[in-house]
Short mmCIF file of C-alpha atoms in Angstrom, two decimals:
data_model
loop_
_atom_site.label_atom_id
_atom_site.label_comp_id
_atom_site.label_asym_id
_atom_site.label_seq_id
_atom_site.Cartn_x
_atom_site.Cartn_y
_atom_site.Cartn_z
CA UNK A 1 7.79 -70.59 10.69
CA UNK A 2 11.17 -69.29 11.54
CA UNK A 3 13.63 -71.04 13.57
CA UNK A 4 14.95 -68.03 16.11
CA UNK A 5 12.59 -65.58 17.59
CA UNK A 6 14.73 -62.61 18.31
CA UNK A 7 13.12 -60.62 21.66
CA UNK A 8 13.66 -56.89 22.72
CA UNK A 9 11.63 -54.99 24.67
CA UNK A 10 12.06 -50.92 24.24
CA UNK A 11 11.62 -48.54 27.60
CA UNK A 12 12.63 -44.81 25.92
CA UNK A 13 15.46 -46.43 23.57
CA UNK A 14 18.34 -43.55 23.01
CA UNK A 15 17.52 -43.03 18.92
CA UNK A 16 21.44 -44.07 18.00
CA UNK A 17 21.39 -47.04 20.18
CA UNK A 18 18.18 -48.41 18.83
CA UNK A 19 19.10 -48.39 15.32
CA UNK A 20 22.45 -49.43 16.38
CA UNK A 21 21.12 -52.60 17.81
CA UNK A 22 18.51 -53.32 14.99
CA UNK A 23 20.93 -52.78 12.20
CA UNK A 24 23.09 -55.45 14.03
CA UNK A 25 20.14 -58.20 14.18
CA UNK A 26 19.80 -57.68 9.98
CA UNK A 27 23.06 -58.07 9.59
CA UNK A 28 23.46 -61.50 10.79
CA UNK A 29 24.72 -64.41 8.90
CA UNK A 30 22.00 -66.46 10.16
CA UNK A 31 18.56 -65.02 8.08
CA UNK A 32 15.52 -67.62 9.79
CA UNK A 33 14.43 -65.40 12.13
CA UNK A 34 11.48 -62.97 13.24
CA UNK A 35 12.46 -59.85 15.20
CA UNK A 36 9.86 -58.96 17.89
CA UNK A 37 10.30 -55.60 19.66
CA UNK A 38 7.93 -54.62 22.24
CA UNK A 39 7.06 -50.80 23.14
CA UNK A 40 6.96 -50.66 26.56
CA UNK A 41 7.05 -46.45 26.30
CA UNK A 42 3.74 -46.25 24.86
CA UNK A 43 4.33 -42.16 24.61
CA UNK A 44 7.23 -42.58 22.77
CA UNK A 45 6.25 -42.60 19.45
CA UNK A 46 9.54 -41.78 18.07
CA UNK A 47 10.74 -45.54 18.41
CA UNK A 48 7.82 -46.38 16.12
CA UNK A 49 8.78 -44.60 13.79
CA UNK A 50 12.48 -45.41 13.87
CA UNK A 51 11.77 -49.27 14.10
CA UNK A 52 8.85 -49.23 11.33
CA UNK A 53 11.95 -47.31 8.93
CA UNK A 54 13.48 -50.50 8.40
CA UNK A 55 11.72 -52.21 5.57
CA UNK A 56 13.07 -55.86 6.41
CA UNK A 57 9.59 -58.11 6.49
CA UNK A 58 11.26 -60.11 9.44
CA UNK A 59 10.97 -57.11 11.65
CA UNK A 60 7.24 -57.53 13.86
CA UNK A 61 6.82 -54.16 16.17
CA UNK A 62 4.31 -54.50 19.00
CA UNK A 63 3.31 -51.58 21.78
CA UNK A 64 2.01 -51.61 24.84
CA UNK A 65 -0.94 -49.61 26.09
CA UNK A 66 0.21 -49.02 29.45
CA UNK A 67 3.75 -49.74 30.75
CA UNK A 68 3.77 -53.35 31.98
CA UNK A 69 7.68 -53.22 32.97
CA UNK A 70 10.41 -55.59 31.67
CA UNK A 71 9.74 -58.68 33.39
CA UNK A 72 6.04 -59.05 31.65
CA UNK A 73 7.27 -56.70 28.67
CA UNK A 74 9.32 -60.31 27.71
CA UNK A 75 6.61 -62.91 28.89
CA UNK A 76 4.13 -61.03 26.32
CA UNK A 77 7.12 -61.30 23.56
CA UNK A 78 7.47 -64.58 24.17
CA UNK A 79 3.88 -65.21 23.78
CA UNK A 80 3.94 -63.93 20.45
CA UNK A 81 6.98 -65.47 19.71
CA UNK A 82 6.49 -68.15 16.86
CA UNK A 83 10.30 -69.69 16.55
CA UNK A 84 11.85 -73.01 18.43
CA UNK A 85 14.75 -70.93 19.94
CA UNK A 86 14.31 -67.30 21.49
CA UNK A 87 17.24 -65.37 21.61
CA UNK A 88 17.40 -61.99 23.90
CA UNK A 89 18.37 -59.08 22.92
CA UNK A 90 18.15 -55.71 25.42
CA UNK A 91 17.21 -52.78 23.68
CA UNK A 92 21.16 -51.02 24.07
CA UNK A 93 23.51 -54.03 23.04
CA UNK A 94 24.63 -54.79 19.86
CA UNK A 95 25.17 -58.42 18.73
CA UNK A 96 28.20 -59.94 16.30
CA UNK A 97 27.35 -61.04 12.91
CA UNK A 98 27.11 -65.02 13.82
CA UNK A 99 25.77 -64.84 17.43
CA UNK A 100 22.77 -66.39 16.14
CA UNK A 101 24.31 -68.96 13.77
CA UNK A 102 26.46 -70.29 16.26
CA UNK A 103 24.21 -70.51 19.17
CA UNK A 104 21.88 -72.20 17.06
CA UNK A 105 24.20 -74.41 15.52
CA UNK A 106 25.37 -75.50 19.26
CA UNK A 107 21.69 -75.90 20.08
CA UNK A 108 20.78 -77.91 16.78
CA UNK A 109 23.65 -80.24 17.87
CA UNK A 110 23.22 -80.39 21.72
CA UNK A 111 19.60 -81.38 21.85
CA UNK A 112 20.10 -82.15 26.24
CA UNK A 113 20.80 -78.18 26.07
CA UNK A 114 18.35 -75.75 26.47
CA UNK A 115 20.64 -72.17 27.03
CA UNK A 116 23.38 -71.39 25.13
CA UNK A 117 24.85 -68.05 25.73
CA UNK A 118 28.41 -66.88 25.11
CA UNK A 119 30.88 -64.26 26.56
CA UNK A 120 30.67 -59.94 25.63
CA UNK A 121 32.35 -57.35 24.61
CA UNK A 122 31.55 -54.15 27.38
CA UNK A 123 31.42 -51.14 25.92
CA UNK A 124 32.74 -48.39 26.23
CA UNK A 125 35.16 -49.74 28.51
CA UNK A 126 36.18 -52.34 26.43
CA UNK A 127 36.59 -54.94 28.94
CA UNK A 128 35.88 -58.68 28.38
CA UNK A 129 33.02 -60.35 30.54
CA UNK A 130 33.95 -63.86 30.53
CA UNK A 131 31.27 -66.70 32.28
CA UNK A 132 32.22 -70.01 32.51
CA UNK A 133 31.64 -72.70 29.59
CA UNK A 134 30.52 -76.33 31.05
CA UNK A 135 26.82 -76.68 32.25
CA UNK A 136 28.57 -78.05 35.77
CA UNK A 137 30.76 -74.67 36.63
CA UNK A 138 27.87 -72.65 35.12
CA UNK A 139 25.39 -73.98 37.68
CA UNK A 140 27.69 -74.19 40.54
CA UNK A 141 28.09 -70.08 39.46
CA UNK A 142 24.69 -69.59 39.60
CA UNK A 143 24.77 -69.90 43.18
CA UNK A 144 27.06 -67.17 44.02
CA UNK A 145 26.35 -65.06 40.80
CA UNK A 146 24.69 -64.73 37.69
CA UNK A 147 27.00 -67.09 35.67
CA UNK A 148 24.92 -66.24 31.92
CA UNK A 149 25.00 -63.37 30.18
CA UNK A 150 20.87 -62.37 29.71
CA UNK A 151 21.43 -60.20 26.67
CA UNK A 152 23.91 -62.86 24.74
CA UNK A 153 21.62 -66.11 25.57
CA UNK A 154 19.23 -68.17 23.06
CA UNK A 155 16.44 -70.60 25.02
CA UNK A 156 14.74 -73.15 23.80
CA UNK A 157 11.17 -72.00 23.96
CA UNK A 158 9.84 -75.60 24.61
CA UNK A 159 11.82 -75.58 27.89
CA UNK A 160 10.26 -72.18 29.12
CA UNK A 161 6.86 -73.26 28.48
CA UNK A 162 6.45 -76.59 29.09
CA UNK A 163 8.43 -76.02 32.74
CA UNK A 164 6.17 -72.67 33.39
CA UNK A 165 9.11 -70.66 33.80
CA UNK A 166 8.87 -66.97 32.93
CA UNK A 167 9.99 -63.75 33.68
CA UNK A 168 8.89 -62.75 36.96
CA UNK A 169 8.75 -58.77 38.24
CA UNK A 170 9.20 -59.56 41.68
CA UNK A 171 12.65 -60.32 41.00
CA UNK A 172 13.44 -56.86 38.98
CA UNK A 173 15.79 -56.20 37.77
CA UNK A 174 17.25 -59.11 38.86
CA UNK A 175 14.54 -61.03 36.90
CA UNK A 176 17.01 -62.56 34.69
CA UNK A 177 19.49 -64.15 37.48
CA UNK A 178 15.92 -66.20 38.80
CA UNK A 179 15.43 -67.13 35.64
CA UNK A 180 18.35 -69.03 34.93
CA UNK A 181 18.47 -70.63 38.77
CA UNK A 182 14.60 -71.54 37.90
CA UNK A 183 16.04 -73.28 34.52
CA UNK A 184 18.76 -75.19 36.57
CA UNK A 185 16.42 -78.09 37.40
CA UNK A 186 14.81 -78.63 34.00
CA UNK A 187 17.83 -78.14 31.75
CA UNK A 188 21.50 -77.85 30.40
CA UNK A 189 23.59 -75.05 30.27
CA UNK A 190 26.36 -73.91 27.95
CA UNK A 191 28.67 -70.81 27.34
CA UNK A 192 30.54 -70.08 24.06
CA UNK A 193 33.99 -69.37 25.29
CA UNK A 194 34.06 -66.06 22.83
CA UNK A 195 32.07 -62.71 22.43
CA UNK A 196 28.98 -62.56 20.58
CA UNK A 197 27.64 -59.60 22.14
CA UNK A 198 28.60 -55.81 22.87
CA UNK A 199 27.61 -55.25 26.15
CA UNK A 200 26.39 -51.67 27.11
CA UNK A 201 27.43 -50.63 30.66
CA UNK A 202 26.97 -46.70 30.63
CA UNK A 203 25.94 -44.37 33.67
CA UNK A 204 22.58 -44.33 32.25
CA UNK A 205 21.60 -48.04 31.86
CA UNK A 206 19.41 -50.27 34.58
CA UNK A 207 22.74 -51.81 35.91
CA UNK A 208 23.62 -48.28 37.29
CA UNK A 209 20.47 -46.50 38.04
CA UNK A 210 19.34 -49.66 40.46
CA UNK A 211 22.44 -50.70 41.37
CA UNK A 212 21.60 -51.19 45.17
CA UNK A 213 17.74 -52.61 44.25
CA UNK A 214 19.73 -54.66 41.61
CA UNK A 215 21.94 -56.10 44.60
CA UNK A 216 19.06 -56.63 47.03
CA UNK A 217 17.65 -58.59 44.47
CA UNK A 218 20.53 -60.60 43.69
CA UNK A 219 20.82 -61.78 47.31
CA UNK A 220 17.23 -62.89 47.55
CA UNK A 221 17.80 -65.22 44.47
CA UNK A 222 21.28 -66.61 45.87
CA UNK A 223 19.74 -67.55 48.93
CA UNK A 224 16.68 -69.40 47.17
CA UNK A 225 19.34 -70.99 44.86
CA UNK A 226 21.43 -71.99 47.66
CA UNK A 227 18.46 -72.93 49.73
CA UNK A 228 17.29 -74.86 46.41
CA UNK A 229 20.25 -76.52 44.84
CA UNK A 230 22.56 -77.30 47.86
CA UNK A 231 24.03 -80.35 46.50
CA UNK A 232 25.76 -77.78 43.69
CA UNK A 233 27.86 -77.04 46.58
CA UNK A 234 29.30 -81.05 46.82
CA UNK A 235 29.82 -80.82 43.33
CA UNK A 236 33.28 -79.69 42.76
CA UNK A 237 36.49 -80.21 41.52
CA UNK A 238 39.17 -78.14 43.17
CA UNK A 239 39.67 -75.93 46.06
CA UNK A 240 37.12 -73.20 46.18
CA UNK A 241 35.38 -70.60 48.17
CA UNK A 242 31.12 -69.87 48.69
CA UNK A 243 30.51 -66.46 48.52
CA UNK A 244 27.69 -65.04 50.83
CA UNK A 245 25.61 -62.21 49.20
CA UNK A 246 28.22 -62.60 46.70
CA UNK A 247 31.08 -60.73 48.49
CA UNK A 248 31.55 -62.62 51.70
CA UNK A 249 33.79 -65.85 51.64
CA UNK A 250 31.80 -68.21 54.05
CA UNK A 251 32.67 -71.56 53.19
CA UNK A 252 35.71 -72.97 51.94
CA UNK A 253 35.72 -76.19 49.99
CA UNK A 254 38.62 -78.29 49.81
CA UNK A 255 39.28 -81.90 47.79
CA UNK A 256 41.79 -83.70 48.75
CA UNK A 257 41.62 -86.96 46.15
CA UNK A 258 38.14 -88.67 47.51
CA UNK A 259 37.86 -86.53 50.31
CA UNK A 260 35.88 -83.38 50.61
CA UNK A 261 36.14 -80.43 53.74
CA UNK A 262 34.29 -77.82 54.15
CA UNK A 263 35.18 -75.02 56.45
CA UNK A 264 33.38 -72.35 57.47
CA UNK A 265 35.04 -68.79 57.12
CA UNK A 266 38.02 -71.20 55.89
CA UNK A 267 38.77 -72.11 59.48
CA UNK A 268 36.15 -74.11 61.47
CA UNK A 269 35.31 -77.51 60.03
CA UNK A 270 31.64 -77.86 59.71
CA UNK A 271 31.99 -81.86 57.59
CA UNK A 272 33.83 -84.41 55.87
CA UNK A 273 32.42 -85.93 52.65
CA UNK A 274 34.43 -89.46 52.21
#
């Protein structure tokens, strides 16, 4: 049984990309894994063909009959999924050579951890996403914004199944955001303060074709988060501002040794923690 199941589902994969992103996955440093990819194009027969050209036995290609969509495109993967940690892996990025070997190895020797993702490269631009590292600041993130990079994370599979937390459509293509506020309760977070991942952010990718579906989205799953985890929001250690919808500074937190304010809009004050 291999350690790392390695998850990609494929929706009309641009040829170049594809192979750029499997060729990546074989070269890691770290060889105990399986590499599922999922059809979800069931017309394209072209990725078949590209994906069943590599010869490496660890690759395991799977197509759907029907499109299902991404969110249940990943729940079948990680049905079929046979390792102890599932790493993700969209069909466009392109991961380092020791992504895997150091997000297990962090894993292996953080057993109260059950995420471990780690900062990207975006290309083309070239620009560094950077999400913060402890599993505090990460959840307190999570309630303004998606604080974990989806494409540069590894789970352990025991927490998704034995919490019944999945991907779920409803939240698409924001399905990954309500995944990790879902995981908040049940586990640890933590973020490798460097790039494992090249991050593709082109015109033609779901982050710009559903940009404002991608926003409405996002504000649904802050305001369960909020709604869900408000005691995130005592939780801090400096001066700091709520965001509402993610753009709108609503409440202003202030520490002042023991003593916590919070101010609404940054001007009325709405209670003192002592």
């Amino acid at each position: 049984m291999p350690k790392i199941s390695v998850l990609t589902p494929l929706y009309n994969t641009e040829p170049d990309q594809l192979k750029e992103m499997i060729e990546s996955v074989l070269a890691q440093s770290f060889s105990d894994f399986e590499f599922l990819l999922l059809n979800d194009s069931p017309d394209n027969t072209e990725l078949e063909s590209l994906v069943k050209g590599f010869s490496d036995p660890r690759i395991r290609f799977f197509s759907n009959e029907e499109n299902l969509g991404i969110s249940e495109s990943r729940n079948k993967l990680l049905g079929l999924a046979s390792g102890d940690y599932i790493a993700i892996l969209d069909h466009d990025d392109i991961c380092y050579p020791t992504r895997l070997e150091k997000e297990a190895a962090y894993l292996d020797s953080h057993p109260d951890v059950g995420v471990c993702s780690s900062w990207a490269d975006e290309i083309p631009s070239g620009r560094m996403l950077r999400v913060p590292e402890s599993n505090e600041d990460i959840k307190r993130g999570l309630l303004s914004d998606c604080a974990v990079i989806h494409s540069a994370a590894m789970i352990r599979k025991d927490v998704l199944l034995k919490n019944h937390i999945r991907w779920e459509a409803v939240y698409s293509p924001a399905e990954d955001y309500m995944l990790w506020v879902k995981l908040m309760e049940v586990t640890m977070f933590y973020n490798l303060q460097e790039p494992l991942l090249k991050y593709r952010n082109t015109p033609d990718n779901t982050t710009h074709k559903k940009s404002d579906l991608m926003e409405d989205r996002a504000n649904v799953v802050r305001s369960y988060a909020i709604r869900t985890y408000p005691y995130f929001l005592l939780q801090h250690d400096r001066k700091r501002w709520v965001y509402l919808f993610g753009k709108i500074p609503f409440l202003k937190v202030k520490n002042y040794g023991s003593k916590s304010e919070y101010l609404l809009f940054g001007i009325l004050k709405i209670w003192t923690i002592l």
